[in-house]
Structures are given as structure tokens and as C-alpha cells.
Coordinates of C-alpha atoms in Angstrom, one line a residue:
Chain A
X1 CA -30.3 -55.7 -40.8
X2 CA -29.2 -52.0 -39.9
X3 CA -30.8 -51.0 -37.0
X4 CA -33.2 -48.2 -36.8
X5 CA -32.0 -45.5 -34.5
X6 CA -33.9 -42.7 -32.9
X7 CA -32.6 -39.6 -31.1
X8 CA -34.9 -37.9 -28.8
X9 CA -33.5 -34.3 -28.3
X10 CA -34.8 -31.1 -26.6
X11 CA -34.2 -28.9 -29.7
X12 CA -31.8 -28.8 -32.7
X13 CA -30.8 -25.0 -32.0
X14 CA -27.6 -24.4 -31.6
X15 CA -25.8 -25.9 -28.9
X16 CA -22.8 -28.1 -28.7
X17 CA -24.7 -31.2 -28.3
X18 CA -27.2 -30.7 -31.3
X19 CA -24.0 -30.0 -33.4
X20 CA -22.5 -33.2 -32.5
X21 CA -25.3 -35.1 -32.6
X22 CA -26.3 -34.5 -35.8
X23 CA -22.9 -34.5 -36.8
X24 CA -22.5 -38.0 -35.4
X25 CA -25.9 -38.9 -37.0
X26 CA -24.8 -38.0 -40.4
X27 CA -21.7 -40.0 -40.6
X28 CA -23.7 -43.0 -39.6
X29 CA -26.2 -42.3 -42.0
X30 CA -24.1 -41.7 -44.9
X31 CA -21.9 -44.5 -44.2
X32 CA -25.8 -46.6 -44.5
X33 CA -24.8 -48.6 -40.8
X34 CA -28.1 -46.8 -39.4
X35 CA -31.6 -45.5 -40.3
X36 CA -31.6 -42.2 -38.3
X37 CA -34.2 -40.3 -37.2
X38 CA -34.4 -37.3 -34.6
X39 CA -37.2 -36.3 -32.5
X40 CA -37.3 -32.5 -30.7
X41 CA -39.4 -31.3 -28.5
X42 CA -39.1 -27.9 -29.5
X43 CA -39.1 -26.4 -32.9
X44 CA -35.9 -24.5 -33.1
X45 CA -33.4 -23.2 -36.2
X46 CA -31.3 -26.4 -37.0
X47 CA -27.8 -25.1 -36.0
X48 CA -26.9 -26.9 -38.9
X49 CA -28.2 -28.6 -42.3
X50 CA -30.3 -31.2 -41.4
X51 CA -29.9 -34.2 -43.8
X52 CA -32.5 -36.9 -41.5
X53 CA -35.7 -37.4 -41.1
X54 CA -36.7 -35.0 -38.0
X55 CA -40.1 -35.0 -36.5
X56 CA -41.8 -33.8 -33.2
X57 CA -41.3 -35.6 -30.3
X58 CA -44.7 -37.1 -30.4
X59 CA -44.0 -38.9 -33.2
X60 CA -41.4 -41.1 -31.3
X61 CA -44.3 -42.6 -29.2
X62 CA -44.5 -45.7 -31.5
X63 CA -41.5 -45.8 -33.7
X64 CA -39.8 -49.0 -33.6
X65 CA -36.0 -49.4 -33.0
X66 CA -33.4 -48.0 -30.5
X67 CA -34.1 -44.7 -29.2
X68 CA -31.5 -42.5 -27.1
X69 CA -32.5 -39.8 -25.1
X70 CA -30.4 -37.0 -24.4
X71 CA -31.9 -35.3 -21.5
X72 CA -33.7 -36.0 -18.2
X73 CA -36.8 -34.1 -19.8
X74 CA -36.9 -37.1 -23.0
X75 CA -35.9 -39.6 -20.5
X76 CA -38.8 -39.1 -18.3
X77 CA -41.0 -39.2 -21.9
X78 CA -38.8 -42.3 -23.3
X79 CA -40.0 -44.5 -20.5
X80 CA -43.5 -44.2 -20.9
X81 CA -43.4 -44.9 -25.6
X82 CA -44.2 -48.8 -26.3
X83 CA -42.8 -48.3 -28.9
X84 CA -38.7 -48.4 -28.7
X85 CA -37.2 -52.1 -28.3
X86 CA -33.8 -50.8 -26.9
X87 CA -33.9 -48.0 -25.0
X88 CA -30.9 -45.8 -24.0
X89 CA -30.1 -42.4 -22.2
X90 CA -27.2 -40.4 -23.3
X91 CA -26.5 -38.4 -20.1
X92 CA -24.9 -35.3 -21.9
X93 CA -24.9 -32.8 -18.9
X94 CA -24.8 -33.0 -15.1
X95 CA -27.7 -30.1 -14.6
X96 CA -29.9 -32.5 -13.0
X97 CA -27.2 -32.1 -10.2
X98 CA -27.5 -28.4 -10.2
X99 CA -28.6 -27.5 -6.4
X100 CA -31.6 -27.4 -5.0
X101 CA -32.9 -30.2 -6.3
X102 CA -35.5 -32.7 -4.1
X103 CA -33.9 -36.4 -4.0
X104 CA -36.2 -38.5 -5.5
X105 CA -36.8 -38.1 -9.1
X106 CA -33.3 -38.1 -11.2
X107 CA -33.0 -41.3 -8.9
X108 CA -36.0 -43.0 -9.9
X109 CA -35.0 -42.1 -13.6
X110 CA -31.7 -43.4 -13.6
X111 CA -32.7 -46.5 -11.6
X112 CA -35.1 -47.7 -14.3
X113 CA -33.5 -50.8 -15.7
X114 CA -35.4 -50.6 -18.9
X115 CA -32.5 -47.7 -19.7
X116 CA -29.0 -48.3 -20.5
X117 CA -26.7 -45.3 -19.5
X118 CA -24.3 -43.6 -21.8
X119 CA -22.3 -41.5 -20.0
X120 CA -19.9 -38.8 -21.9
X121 CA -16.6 -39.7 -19.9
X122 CA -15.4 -41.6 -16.7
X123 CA -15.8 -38.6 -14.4
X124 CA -20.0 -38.6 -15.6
X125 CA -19.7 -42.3 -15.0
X126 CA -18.4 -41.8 -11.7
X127 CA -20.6 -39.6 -10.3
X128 CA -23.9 -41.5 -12.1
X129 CA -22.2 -44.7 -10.5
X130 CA -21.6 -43.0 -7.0
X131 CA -24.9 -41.0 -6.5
X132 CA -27.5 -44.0 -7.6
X133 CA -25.8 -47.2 -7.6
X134 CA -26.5 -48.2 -11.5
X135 CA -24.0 -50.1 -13.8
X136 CA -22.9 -47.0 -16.4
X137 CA -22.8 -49.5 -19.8
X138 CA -20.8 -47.0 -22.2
X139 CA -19.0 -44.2 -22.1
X140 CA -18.1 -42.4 -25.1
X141 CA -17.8 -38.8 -26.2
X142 CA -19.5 -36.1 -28.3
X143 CA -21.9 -38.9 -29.8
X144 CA -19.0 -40.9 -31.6
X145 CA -21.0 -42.5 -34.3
X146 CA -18.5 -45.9 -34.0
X147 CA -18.9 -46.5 -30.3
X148 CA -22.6 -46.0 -30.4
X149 CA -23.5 -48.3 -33.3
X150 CA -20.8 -51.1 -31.0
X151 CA -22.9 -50.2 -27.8
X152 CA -26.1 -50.7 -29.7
X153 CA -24.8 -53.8 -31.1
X154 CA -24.5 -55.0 -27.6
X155 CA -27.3 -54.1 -26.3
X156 CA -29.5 -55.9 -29.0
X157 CA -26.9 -58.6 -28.5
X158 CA -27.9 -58.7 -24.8
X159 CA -32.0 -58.0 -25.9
X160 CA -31.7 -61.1 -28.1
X161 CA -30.2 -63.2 -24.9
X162 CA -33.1 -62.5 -22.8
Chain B
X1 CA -58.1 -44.7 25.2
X2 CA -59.3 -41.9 23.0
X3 CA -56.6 -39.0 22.6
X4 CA -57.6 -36.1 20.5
X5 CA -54.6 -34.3 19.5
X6 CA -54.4 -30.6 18.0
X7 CA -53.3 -30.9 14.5
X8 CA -50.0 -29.1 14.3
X9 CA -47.0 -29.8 12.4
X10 CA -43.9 -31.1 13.5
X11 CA -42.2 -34.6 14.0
X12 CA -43.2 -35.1 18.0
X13 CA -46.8 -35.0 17.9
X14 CA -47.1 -37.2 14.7
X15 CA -44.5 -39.8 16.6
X16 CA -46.7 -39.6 19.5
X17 CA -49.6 -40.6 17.4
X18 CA -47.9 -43.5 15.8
X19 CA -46.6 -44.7 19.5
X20 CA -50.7 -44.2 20.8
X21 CA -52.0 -46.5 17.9
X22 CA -49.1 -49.2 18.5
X23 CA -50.2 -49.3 22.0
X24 CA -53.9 -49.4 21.4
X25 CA -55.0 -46.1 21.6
X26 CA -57.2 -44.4 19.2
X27 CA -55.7 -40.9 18.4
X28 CA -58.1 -38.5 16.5
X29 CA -56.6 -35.4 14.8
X30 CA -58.1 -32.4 15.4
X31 CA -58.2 -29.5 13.1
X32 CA -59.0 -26.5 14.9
X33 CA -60.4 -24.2 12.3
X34 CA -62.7 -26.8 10.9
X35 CA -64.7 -28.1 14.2
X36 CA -65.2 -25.9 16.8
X37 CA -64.2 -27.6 20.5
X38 CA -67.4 -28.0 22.1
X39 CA -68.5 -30.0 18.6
X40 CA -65.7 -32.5 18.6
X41 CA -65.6 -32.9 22.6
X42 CA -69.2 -34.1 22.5
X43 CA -68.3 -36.1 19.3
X44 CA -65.3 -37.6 19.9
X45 CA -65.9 -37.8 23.9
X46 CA -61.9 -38.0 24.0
X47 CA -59.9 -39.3 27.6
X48 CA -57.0 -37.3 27.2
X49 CA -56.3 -34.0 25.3
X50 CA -52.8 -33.1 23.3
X51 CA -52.8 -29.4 22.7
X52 CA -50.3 -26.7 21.8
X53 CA -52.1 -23.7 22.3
X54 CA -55.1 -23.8 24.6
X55 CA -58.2 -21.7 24.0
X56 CA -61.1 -20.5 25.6
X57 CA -63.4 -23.3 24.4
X58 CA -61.0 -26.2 24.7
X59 CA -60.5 -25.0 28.7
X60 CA -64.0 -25.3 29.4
X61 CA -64.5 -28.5 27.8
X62 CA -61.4 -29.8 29.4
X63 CA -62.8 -28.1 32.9
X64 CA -66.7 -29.8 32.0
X65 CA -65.3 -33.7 31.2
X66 CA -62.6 -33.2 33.5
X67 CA -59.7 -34.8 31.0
X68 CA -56.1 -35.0 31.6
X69 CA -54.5 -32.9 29.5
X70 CA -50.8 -33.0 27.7
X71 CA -49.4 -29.6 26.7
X72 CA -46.4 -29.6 24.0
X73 CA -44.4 -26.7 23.0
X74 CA -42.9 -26.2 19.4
X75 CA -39.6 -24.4 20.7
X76 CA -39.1 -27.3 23.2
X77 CA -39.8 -30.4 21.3
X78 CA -39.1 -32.8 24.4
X79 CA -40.7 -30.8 27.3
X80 CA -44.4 -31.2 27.9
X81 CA -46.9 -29.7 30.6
X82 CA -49.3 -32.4 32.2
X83 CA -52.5 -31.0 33.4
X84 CA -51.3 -27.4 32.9
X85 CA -49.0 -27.6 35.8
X86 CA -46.7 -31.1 36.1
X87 CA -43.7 -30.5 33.7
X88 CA -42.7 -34.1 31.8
X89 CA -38.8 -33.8 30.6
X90 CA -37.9 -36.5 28.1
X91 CA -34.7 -37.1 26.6
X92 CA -34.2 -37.2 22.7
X93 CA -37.2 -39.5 21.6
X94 CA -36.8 -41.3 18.3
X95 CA -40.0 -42.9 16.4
X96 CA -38.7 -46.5 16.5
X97 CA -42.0 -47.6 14.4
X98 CA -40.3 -45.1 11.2
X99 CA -37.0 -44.9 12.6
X100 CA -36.1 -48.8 12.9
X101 CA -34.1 -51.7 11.1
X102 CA -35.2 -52.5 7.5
X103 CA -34.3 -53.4 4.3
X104 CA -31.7 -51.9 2.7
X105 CA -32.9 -49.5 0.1
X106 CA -30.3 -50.3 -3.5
X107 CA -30.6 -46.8 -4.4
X108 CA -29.0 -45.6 -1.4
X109 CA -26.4 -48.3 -0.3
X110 CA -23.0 -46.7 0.9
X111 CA -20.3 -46.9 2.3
X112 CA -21.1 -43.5 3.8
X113 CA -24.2 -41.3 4.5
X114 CA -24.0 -37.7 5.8
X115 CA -27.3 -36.0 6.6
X116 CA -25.6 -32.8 7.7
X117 CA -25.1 -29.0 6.9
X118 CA -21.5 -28.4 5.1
X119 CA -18.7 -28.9 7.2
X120 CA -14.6 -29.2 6.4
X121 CA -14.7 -32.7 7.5
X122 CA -17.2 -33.6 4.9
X123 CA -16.1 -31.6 2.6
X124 CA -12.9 -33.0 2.5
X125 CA -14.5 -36.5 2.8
X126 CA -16.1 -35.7 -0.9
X127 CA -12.9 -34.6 -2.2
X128 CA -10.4 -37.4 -0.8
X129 CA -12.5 -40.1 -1.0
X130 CA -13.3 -40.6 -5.1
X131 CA -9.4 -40.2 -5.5
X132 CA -9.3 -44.5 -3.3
X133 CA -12.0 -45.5 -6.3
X134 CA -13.3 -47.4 -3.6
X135 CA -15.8 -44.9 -1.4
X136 CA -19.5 -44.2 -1.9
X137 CA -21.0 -41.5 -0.3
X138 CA -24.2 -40.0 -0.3
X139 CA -25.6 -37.1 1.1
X140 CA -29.8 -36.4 2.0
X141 CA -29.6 -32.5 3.6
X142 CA -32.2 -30.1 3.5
X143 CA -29.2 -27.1 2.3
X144 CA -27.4 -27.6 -0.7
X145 CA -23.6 -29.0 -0.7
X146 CA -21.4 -27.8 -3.1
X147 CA -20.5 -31.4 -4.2
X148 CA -21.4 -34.0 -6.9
X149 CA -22.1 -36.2 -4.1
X150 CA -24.8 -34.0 -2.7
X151 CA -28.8 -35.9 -4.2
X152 CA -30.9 -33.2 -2.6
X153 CA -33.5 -32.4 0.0
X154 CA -35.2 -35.9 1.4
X155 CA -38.3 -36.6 3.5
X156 CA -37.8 -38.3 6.6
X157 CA -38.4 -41.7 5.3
X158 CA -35.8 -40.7 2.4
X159 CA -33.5 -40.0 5.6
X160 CA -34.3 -43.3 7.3
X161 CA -33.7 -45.7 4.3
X162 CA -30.4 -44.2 3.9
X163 CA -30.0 -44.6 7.5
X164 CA -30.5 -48.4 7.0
X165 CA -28.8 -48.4 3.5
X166 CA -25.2 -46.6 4.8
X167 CA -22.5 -48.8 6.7
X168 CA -21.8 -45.2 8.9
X169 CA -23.4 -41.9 8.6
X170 CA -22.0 -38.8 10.0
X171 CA -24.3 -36.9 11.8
X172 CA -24.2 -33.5 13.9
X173 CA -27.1 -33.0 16.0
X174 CA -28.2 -36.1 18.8
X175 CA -31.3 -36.2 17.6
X176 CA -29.8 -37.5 14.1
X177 CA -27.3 -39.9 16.1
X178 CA -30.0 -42.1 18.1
X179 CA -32.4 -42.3 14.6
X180 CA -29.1 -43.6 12.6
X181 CA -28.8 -46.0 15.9
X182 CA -32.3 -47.1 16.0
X183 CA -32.1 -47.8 11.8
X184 CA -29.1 -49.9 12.7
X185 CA -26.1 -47.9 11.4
X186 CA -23.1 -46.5 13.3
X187 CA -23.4 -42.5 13.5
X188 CA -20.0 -40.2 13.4
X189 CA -20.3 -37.2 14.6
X190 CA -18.5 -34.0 13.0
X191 CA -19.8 -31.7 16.2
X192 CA -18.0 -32.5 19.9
X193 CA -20.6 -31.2 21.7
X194 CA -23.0 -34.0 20.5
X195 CA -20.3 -36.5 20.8
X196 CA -19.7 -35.7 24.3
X197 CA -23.9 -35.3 25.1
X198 CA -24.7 -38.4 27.1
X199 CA -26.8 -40.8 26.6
X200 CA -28.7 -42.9 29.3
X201 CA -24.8 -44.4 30.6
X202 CA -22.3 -42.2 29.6
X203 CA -22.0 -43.7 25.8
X204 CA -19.7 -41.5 24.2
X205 CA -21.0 -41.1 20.4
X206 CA -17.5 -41.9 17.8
X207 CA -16.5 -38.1 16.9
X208 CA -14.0 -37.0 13.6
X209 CA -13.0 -34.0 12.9
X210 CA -10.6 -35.3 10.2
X211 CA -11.2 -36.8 7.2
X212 CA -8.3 -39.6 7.3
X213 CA -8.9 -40.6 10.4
X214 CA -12.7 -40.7 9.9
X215 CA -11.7 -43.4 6.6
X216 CA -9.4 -45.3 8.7
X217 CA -12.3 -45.4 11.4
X218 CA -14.5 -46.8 8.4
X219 CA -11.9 -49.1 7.7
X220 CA -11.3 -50.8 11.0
X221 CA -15.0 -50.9 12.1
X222 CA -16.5 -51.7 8.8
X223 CA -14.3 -53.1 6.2
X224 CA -11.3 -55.1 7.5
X225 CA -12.9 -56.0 10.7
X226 CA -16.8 -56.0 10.9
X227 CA -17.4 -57.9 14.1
X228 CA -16.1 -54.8 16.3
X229 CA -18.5 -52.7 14.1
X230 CA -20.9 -55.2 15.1
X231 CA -20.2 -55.2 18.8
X232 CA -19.7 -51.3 18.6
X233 CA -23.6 -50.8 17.2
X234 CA -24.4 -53.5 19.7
X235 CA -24.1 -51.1 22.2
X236 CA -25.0 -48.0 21.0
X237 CA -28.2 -49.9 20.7
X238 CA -27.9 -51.2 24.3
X239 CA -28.3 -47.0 25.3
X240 CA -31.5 -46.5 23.3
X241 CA -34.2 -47.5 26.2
X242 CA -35.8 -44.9 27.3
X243 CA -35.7 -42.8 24.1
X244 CA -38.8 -44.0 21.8
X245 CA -42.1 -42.2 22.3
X246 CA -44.1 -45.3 22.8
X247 CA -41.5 -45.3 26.3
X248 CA -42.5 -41.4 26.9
X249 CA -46.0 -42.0 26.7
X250 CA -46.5 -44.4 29.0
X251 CA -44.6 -42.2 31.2
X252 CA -46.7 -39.5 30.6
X253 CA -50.0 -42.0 31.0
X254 CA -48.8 -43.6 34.0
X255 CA -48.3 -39.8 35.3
X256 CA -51.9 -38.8 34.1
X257 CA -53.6 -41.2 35.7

């Protein structure tokens, strides 16, 4: 069964993540190894044609499936849907350690075990690793459609073991 | 004993209060602006008064029940007035019922904490030490450090758990150096002139100012040979007596009476 996958984003205006990531979400579309759906939280121009299902972030609340967040914003919201089985966070930038910042909330964030981190590259892994003591599960870059679907693979793998 | 205490911010009065109501004391805040003086001395009927500014009102209740009263100063944290005219000194007083040995918090195990303002030795601590793979450290500071390794402003009780959670924290005021003690963790200090500020017998605190040398010291006290470490916070601990406020105030009660 291909698995349903759900990316919760700020906004698909145009920024180098929302071109990757839909990028990313075609191929796996196309190639039929994923149902993709994406989720914003703000209604922007698409930066590019849009060829999935996209929807409002409130619409995420119950969908079934794996849902990634892509920011701490969708994170925070991620936690609290009953409605993912699996989900992730695809840590795409570092501006949660822009300065000043009080310590407390990327930490409890991060710290959830419910959420498997994707990092974008060893460095990010290093410094999620180093500042909050959590196991970084993946890292792969600009959204690469192949090492998502194998670290989604796992985790239902390691869903299905529990 | 019933201590009414001016409600003022600030660390020493509230470790006063928690040092009273271990001892058996009942310590009523007072908030000035809400209850005027006369109302809460014939409400509360309080033994002892803990003031920072005095008024008016407050001197003639104090003058009509004839109370002992304890005068702090927010410049002077450690100096206090008893009866308007007998100065108490204390040394550095740490609140050993926050400030004390506990669990270690996961979030904030490391191999080292720094709860200071920027400084080269840290700095260069954050740069070298990613490159050995093999380094954690965290930093809780109420200014900004230009480093990835900097996780923001914390409260004090943020502060204390990574004192409890680091193997050594460097530190550069005294005040920092007996809490890390009193949580159970070596403090290094980045400043001399805290390193060479005594404590009760002459303990000099372990002072860096050099990154490699300050690994190597984490190295040789903590990694390849952890009973010197051991034997090192031993006494560090050994110097602390005499520097919780439960010890200052019954110095100060034994003084009032």
C-alpha cells in the first residue's frame, strides 16, 4: 500500500523550500510511490504549478498518514492533530536559533519523541544533536523525494515494531 | 515565628523566604501598595520585619510592637541592617533548597555548560570543540552569543538544571561558582579575579583562560580519570558552610534576639 503523505508548510509562495518541496512532491506523485497532499497556513501565489491536492492547514487536523512539518510554527500545530500516524519534522532552516530567543520552547519541540527529525545536512544534524540531545533519524537534502519515501519506510517499519 | 517581608524583587529576599519556611517560620509577603502598614501589622501581628525601604507607617508600627527589624539593600545584595543600626555582612549566599543536587535534566546533559557573557575562551571553546566530534556544550545566558551553541535566555531553575545536568560549567562571577558547587558540578572560571576570591579556607576556584588547556582540564578531571573530579568537587563542597541563607538567617535571628 503506498503511503499517504502530508506536507504541512507555511505558504507555497516563492521560496526555495516551497520550490523544492513541491518539486520533490511531484516526482513522487507521478512516479504513484505516494498520495501527496500539502497543507499551508497561508494563502500565497504557488511559486510554481501546483499538480496536488493543497488545502488549508486546518484540514490536516484529521487526515490520516505521515505528515512532515517543515517549520517550528507547523511543528508546534503537528503535535497537537490526532490525526497523522507517523509524524515527522523537516527542520529546513536554523531561525529558531536566531538570537534572542528564551530557552525553553524550540527544546520542548524538538524533544517530543512523537517527532522524527529530518535534518537537511550533517552540520543541521550537528547542531540539533548538540543543543537538545535528540537522535537526528535522517538527513537528506532539498526534500529528495527517494530518501524520504526510504525514511518513511522506516519509520512505519519501526511504527509496525511497537 | 512570623516574618513579614516587603515584596520586592530580587533573588535574596525570595531565598530568605524559602530558608524561613524550611526552618519553620511563617514568612508573609507584603505588598505595599495593596495594604496599608498599620492594616497588615494588626493582621498579621508579625515578630520580625524584612524591609527595603522604610516608611513613615511601617516606623511607627515597628516603634508600637517593638519588632526586630532586618534592612536589605538592592545595590548590596549580602549586607543587611539589623534594627536600623547593627550591620550583618554575609558572604556569597546560595539557595541550597533551589540550588542543590538533582536529577539530571536529558535536555541539558553536557559535557560543558557556560552561563556567562561572551568571552575569547568560550568563544574559542564553541569553535574548537565540534571540530573533536566528541564535545557538547550548552550555553543558558541572559545576552546573546554569537554561536549555534548558544539556547537562549533561562530562568534560574533553567540555570540550576543545567548546573546539575553539565560535567563542568564555566562561570565568571562567585556567585555563579558556589550555585554550580552546591548543584554538584565543577565550576571554571574564565575571570581571575573570581578564581583568586576566597572562599571560607583559601579554596582557589580552577581558572582557564585558554581553550586547550581548559579541554585537557575536562579531560583529566572528567573523562579519563573521574575519581580526582570526584575528590576535586568533594572539596569545593567541603568550603560551602557558611554560604546558604538558611546559615545567614539564623545568624541574623540569633543576632535579633
Amino acid at each position: 500500500m503506498i503511503p499517504r503523505v502530508n506536507f504541512l508548510v507555511d505558504n507555497i509562495g516563492a521560496s526555495h523550500m516551497a520550490f523544492y518541496m513541491i518539486d520533490e512532491a511531484h516526482k513522487m506523485s507521478e512516479q504513484g510511490k505516494a498520495t501527496v497532499s500539502v497543507f499551508y497556513d497561508q494563502l500565497h501565489r504557488p511559486c510554481r504549478r501546483v499538480m496536488l491536492p493543497t488545502m488549508m492547514m486546518i484540514e490536516a487536523w484529521a487526515q490520516p498518514g505521515v505528515s512532515i512539518a517543515t517549520s517550528m510554527s507547523t511543528a508546534a500545530r503537528l503535535l497537537s492533530f490526532p490525526g497523522p500516524q507517523i509524524k515527522m519534522f523537516y527542520v529546513w532552516d536554523m531561525t529558531w536559533n536566531s538570537n534572542p530567543k528564551p530557552y525553553g520552547p524550540a527544546t520542548q519541540l524538538f524533544r517530543d519523541p512523537s517527532l522524527s527529525i529530518i535534518a537537511r545536512c550533517a552540520d543541521h544534524a550537528r547542531v540539533l544533536e548538540n543543543n537538545f540531545n535528540v537522535e537526528v533519524r535522517y538527513v537528506l537534502e532539498n526534500f529528495d523525494h527517494e530518501l524520504l519515501l526510504e525514511a518513511i519506510s522506516h519509520e512505519q517499519d519501526r511504527k509496525a515494531a511497537k | 515565628m512570623k516574618i513579614l517581608a516587603q515584596a520586592v524583587p530580587g533573588n535574596t529576599i525570595a531565598g530568605f523566604s524559602r530558608a524561613a519556611e524550611a526552618a519553620g517560620h511563617s514568612w508573609v509577603w507584603w505588598e505595599e501598595r495593596h495594604t496599608p502598614a498599620f492594616d497588615v501589622f494588626d493582621e498579621i501581628q508579625p515578630d520580625m520585619l524584612f524591609y527595603m525601604n522604610m516608611t513613615r507607617a511601617m516606623q511607627k508600627c515597628v516603634d508600637t510592637n517593638g519588632i526586630p527589624t532586618l534592612c536589605g539593600s538592592l545595590d548590596s545584595p549580602f549586607q543587611f541592617k539589623l534594627n536600623q543600626s547593627y550591620n550583618v555582612k554575609c558572604d556569597y549566599l546560595v539557595d541550597a533548597h533551589m540550588f542543590n543536587m538533582g536529577e539530571v535534566h536529558k535536555g541539558l546533559a553536557c559535557d560543558i555548560g557556560i552561563t556567562c557573557d561572551t568571552n575569547p575562551v568560550g568563544l574559542k571553546l564553541c569553535q574548537e570543540a565540534p571540530c573533536q566530534k566528541v564535545w557538547n556544550i550548552k550555553i543558558l545566558n541572559d545576552t546573546a552569543w554569537p554561536t549555534t551553541q548558544y539556547l537562549g535566555v533561562g530562568t534560574l531553575s533553567d540555570k540550576r538544571d543545567l548546573y546539575r545536568s553539565a560535567s563542568l560549567v564555566v562561570v565568571d562571577t562567585l556567585m555563579d561558582v558556589i550555585r554550580v558547587i552546591a548543584c554538584g558540578s565543577i565550576p571554571v572560571s574564565v575571570n581571575q579575579e573570581v578564581s583568586t576570591t576566597l572562599l571560607n579556607h583559601g579554596m582557589l576556584i580552577p581558572y582557564y583562560d585558554d581553550a586547550y588547556t581548559l579541554m585537557d582540564f575536562h579531560n583529566n578531571v572528567v573523562t579519563r580519570n573521574p575519581s580526582e573530579g570526584a575528590s576535586l568537587l568533594a572539596n569545593l563542597r567541603g568550603h560551602l558552610a557558611g554560604h546558604a541563607y538558611d546559615d545567614a538567617l539564623t545568624l541574623i535571628l540569633e543576632n535579633a534576639q
